[in-house]
Short mmCIF file of C-alpha atoms in Angstrom, two decimals:
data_model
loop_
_atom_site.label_atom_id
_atom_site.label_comp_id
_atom_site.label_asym_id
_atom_site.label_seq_id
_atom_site.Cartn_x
_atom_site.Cartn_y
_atom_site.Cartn_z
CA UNK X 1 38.70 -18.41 -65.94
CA UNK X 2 35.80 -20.98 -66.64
CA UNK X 3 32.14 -20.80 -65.38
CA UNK X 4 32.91 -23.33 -62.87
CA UNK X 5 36.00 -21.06 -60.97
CA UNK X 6 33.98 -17.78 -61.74
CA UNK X 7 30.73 -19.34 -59.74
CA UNK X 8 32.76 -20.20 -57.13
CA UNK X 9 34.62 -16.82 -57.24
CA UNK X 10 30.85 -15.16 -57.24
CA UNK X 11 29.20 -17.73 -54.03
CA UNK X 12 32.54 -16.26 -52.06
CA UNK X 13 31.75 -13.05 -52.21
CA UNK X 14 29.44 -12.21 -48.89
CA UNK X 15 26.12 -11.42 -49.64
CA UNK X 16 26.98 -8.04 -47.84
CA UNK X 17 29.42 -6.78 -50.22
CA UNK X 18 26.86 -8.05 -53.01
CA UNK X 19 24.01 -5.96 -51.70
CA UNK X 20 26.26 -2.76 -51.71
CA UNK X 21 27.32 -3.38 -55.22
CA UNK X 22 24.61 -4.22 -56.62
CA UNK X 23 22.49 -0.97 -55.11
CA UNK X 24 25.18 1.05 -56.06
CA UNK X 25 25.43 -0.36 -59.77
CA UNK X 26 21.51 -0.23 -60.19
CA UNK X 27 21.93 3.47 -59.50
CA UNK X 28 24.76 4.14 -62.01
CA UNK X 29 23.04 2.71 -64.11
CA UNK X 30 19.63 4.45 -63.81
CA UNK X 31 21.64 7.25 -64.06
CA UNK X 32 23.06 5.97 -67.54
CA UNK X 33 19.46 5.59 -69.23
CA UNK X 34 18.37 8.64 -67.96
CA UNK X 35 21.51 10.68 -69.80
CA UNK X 36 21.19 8.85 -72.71
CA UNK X 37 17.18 9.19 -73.23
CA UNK X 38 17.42 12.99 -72.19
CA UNK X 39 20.75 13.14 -75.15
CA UNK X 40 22.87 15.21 -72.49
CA UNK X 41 25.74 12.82 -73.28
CA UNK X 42 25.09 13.13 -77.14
CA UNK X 43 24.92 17.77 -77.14
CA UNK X 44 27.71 17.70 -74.38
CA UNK X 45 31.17 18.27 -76.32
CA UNK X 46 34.56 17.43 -74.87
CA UNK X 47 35.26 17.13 -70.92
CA UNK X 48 31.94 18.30 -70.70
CA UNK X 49 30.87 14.93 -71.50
CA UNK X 50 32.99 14.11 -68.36
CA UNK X 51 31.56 16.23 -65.66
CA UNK X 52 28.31 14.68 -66.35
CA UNK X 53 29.25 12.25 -65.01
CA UNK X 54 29.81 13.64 -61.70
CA UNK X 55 26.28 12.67 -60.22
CA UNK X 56 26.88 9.12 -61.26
CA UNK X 57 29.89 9.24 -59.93
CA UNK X 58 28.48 10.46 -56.31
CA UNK X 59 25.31 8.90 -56.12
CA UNK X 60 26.46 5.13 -56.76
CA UNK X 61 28.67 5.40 -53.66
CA UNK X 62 26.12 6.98 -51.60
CA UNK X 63 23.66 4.26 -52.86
CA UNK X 64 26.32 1.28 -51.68
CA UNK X 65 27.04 2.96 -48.81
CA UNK X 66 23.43 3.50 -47.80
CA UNK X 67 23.14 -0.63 -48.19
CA UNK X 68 25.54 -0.85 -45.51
CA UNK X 69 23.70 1.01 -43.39
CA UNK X 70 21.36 -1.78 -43.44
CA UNK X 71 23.55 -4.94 -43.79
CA UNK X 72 25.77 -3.33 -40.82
CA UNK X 73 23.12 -1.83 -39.06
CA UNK X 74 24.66 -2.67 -35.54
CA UNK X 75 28.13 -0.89 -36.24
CA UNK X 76 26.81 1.56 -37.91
CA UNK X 77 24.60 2.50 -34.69
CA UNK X 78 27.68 2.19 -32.52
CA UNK X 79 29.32 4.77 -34.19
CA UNK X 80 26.17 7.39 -33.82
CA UNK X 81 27.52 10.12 -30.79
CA UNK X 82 26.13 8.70 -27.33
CA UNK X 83 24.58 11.88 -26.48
CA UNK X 84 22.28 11.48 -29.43
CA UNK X 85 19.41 8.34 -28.68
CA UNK X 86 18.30 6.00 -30.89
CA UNK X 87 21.26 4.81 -32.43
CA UNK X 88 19.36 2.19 -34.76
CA UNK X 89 16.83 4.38 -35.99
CA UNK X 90 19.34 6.79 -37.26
CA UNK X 91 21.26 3.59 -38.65
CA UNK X 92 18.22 2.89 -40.93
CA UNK X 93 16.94 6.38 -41.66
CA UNK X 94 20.12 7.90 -42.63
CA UNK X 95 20.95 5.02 -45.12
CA UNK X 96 17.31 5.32 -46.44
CA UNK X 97 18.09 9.30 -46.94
CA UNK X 98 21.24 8.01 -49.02
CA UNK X 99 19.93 5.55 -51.23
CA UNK X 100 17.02 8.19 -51.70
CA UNK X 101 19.38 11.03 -52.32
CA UNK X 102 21.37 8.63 -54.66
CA UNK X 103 18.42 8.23 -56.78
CA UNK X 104 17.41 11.84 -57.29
CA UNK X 105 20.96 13.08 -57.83
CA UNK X 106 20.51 10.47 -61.09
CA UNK X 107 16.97 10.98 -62.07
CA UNK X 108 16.54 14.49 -61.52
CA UNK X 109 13.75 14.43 -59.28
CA UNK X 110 13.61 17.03 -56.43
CA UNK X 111 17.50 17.09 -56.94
CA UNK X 112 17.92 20.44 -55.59
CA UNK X 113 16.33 19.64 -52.10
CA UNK X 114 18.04 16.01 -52.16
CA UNK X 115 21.96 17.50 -52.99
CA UNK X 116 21.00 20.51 -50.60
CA UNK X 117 19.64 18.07 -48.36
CA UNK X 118 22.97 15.90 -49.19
CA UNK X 119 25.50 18.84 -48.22
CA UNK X 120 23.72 19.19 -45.23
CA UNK X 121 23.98 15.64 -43.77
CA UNK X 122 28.42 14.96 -44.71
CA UNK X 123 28.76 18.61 -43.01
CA UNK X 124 26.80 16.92 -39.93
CA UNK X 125 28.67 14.30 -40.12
CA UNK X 126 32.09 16.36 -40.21
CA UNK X 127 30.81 18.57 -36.87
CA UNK X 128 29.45 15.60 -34.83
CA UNK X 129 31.65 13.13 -35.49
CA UNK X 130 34.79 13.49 -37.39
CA UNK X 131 36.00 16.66 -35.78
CA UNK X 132 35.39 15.58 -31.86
CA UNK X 133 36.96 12.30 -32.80
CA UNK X 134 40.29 14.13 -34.88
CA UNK X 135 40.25 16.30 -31.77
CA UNK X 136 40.92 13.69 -29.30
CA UNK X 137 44.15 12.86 -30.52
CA UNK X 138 45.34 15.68 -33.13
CA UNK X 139 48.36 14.19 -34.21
CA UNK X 140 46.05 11.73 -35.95
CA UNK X 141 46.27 12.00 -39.75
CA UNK X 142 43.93 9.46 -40.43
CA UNK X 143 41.47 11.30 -38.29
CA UNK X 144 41.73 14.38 -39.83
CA UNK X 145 42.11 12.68 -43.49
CA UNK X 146 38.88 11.57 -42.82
CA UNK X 147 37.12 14.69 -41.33
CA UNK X 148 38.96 16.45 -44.59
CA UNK X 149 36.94 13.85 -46.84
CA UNK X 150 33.57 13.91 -45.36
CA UNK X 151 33.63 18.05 -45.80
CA UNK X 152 35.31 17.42 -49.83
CA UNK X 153 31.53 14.72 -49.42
CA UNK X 154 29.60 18.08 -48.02
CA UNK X 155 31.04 20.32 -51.20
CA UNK X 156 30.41 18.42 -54.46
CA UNK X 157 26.47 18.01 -53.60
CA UNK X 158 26.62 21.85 -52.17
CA UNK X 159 28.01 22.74 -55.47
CA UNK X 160 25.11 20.74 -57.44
CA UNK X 161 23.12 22.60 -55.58
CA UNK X 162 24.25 26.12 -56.57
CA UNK X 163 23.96 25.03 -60.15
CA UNK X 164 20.70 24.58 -59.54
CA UNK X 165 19.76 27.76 -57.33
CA UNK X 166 21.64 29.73 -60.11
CA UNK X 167 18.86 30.62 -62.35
CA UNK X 168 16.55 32.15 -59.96
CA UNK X 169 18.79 33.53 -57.61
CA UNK X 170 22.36 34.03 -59.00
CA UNK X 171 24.09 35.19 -55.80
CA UNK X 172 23.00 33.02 -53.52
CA UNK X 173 24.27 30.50 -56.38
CA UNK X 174 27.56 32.24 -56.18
CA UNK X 175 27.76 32.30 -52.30
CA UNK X 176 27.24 28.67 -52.69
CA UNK X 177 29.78 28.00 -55.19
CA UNK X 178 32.52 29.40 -53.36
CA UNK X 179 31.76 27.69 -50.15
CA UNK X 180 32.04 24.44 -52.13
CA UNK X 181 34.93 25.30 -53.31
CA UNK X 182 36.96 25.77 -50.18
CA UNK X 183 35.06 22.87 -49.05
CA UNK X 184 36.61 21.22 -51.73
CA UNK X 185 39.95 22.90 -52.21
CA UNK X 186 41.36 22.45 -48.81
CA UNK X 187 41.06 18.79 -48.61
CA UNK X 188 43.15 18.67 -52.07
CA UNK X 189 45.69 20.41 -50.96
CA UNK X 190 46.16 18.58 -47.48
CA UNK X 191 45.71 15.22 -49.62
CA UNK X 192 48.74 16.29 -51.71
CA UNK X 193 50.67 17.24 -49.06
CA UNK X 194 49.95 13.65 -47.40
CA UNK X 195 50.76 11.39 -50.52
CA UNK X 196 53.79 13.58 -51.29
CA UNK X 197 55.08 12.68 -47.69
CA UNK X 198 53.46 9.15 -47.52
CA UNK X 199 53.59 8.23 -51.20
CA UNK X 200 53.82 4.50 -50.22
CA UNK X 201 49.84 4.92 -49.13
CA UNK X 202 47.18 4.62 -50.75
CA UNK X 203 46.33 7.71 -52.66
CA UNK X 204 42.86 9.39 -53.93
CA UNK X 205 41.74 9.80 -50.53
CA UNK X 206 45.24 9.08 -48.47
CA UNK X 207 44.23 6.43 -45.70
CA UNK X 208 47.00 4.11 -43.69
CA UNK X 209 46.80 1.00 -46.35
CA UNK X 210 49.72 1.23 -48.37
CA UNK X 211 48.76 0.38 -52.24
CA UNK X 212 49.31 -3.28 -53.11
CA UNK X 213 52.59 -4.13 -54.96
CA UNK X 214 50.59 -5.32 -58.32
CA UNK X 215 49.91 -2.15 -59.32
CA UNK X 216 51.93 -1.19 -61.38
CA UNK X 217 54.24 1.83 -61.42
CA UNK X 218 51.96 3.04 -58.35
CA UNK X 219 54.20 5.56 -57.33
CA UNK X 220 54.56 7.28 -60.54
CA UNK X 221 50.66 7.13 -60.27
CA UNK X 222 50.47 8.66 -56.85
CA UNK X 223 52.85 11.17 -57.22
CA UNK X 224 51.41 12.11 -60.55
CA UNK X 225 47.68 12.28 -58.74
CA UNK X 226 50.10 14.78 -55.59
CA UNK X 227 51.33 17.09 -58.65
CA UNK X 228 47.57 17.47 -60.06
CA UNK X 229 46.27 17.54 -56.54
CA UNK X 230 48.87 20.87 -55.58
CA UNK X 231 48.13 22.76 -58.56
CA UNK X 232 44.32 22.30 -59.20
CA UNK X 233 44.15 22.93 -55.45
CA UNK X 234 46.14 26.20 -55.32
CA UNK X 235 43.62 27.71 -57.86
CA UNK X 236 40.86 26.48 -56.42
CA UNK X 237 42.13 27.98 -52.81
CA UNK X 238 42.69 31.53 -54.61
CA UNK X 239 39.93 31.19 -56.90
CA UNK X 240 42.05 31.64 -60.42
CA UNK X 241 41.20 29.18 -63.33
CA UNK X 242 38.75 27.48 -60.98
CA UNK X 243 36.80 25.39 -63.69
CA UNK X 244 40.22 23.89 -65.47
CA UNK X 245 41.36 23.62 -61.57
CA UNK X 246 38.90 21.18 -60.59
CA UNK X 247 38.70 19.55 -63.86
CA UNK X 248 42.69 19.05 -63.05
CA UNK X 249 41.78 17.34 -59.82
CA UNK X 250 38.87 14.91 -60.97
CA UNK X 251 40.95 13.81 -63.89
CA UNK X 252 43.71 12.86 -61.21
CA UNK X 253 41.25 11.28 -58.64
CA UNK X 254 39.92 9.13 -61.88
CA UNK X 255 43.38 8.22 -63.14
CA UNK X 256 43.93 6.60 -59.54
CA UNK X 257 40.75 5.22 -59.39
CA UNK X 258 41.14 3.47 -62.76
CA UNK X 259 44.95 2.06 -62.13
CA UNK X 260 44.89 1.91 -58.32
CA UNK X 261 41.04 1.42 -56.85
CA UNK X 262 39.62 -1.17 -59.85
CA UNK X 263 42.66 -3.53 -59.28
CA UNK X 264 41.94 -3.54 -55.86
CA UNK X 265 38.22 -4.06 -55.82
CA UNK X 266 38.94 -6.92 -57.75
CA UNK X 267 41.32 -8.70 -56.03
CA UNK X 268 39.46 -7.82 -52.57
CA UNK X 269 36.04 -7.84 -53.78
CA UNK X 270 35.09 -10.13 -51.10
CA UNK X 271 35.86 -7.50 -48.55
CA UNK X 272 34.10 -4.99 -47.59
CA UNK X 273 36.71 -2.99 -45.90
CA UNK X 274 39.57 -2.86 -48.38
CA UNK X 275 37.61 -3.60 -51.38
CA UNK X 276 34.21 -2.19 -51.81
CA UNK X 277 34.92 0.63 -49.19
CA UNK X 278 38.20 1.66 -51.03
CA UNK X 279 36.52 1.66 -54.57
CA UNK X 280 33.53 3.30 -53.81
CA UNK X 281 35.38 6.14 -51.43
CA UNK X 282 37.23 7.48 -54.36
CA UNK X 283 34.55 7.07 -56.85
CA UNK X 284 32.62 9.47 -54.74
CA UNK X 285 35.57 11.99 -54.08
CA UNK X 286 35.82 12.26 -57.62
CA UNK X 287 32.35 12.73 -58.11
CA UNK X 288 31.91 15.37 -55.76
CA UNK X 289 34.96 17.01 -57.66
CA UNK X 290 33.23 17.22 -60.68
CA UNK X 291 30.06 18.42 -59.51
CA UNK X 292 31.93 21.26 -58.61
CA UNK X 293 33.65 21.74 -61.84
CA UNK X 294 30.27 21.88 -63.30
CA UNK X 295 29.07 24.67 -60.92
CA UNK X 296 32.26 26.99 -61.77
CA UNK X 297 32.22 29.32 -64.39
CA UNK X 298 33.58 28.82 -67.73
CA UNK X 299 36.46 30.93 -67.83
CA UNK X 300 36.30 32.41 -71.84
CA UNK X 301 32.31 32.64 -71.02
CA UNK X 302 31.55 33.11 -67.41
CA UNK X 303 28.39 30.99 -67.68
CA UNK X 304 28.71 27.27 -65.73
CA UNK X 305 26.88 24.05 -67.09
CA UNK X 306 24.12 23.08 -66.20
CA UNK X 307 23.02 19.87 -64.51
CA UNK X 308 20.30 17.83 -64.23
#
């Protein structure tokens, strides 16, 4: 490609879909300096060097989505219950509470109130919203895929939390832990079911768009990603193996975002709906994945990693 066709690739891109990119790769990287000048990523020793990645991998979704709470302020608003008032305000002060949230998850400032804080807002979001609107039509599977997702969104910052509450009060920590983990494990397990019955779709998160013929081998991919899903998700469910369980899954939901969700972003990175949205979904499911994995205990030591 020259400079020429890649400037006019760039000015076609709406400034929308730039804004949420660009907050959302400021973050990651904020989050990159910060591991490398505190050497986390230089002690940590095999996957471990993985799961730190998990608030990365959360917060620069949360940070892009945040942006769109301010680039699409108007549907945003619309989609705020009509009992509640102020539609707008919540717009704007709920994607300020991201992009805030975002940045403590990756500096480590107040990131036990921000990721308890976090939990607290995609479980609201699952009550008031997702749940009335699966339970208007129940036959829905998008509805419910979604609803699914937003309580996998309330787990992996739940479970960042417990890591955190764990040295000063251990079984509240625990308590914690396990909640995420059913937040977590159920979703899995209905997402396996889904892309072993719809393995056409997209898979990570399974929504309606069925994955674009240039990737290659997709179904191998997705039913690959079902396999890891059904097994990591069983153990997680009965609470055997639960740190190589959710490892299992992340490593899955990272495969598919790395064959399935990159191609995609770039060939519909001027859209905000099947590009950026797409990407950054599964980014953040397998971020809140591996938060959990670092709040379960290490099975040959019982201890769990500690985060930032």
């Amino acid at each position: 490609m020259t400079h020429s066709s890649a400037l006019l690739a760039f000015a076609a891109i709406p400034r929308e879909v730039i804004w949420s990119y660009s907050i959302g790769g400021s973050i990651f990287l904020i989050g990159l300096l910060v591991m490398a000048a505190r050497g986390t990523w230089q002690n940590a020793r095999g996957f471990d060097k993985l799961i730190l990645f998990g608030p990365l991998f959360y917060a620069a979704p949360i940070a892009a989505f945040g942006t769109e709470h301010f680039t699409f302020a108007l549907a945003i608003a619309s989609m705020v219950p009509a009992w509640i008032p102020w539609h707008l305000f919540w717009a704007y002060f709920v994607g300020t509470c991201l992009i805030a949230g975002a940045l403590s998850l990756v500096t480590g400032i107040q990131t036990r109130l921000a990721s308890t804080l976090l939990a607290l807002n995609f479980f609201l979001f699952v009550v008031l919203m997702d749940v009335p609107g699966w339970l208007q039509n129940p036959r829905d599977r998008i509805a419910i895929t979604l609803a699914l997702r937003e309580l996998a969104f309330s787990g992996g910052p739940l479970a960042l939390a417990a890591s955190l509450t764990a040295p000063s009060h251990p079984a509240r920590a625990r308590l914690m832990a396990t909640i995420a983990r059913y937040f977590i494990a159920v979703p899995v397990l209905f997402y396996s079911f889904e892309q072993f019955l719809h393995g056409r779709h997209v898979p990570g998160v399974p929504l309606d768009r069925l994955t674009p013929e240039y990737i290659y081998g997709s179904l191998i991919w997705i039913y690959l990603c079902a396999l890891g899903y059904a097994i990591g998700g069983i153990l997680l469910l009965i609470g055997r193996k639960t740190r190589t369980a959710a490892l299992l899954v992340g490593c899955s939901v990272l495969f598919v975002e790395l064959v399935v969700y990159v191609p995609i972003a770039i060939v519909d990175r001027a859209r905000i709906d099947l590009g950026l949205n797409y990407f950054f979904d599964t980014l953040m499911f397998c971020g809140a994945v591996l938060l959990l994995t670092a709040a379960m205990p290490r099975e040959e030591t019982g201890s769990s990693i500690s985060q930032q």
